[in-house]
């Protein structure tokens, strides 16, 4: 794996971690905190989509269980149709779709030996 791919995977994993931390703020009663959390989550989802767009085919092909086109498409929606993004959809993406992505990329970083049983 090239340094560029390693860095992009690190960017994605860091952004996933931030989204997962920030999503807990969405239940807060302080509207300013909720709005900041929504903005921060959307920004990190954009980072995930952009970094995923530049991953090599070797990485994405190794993880066909990940919906790569949908990740890129969601990034485009966030960037270009930002007024149409619903908070519930963003929350679902963070809670449902980011954990498998994080697991796949973490597994990729560990290498093929992490897939074997001892």
Phi, psi and omega in degrees: 000134180285161177303321181300315179295317178302315182294319180294320176296317177299319178301315181296313182295322177294318179293322176299314179301317180295316179302316181294325176290317185288330183298333178293338180282346184290344179268003181288152180270353177274107186300325179296319178294320178297314180296320177295318179297316178300315179299316181294319179296313181299320178297317180290328174293325175296317178299316179301312181297318180294315179295319179297326179298335183255007175288150180290157177299330178299322179286310183293322178294331180287348182229068181292346179288347179267134181277072184304314180300324180290326177297314180293321179295320179294322176301316180295321177298315180299322183281317190259339181234043188301336179282347181260007184273126180266137182300324180295324178292316179299315179300317179297319178301314182296314186281328188259317190260336180285324179302317177294325177296315179299318180295316181298315182287325175295318177298319178299319179295323180291334178096172185296335180294339179285347179273345184277152176263145182255000000 
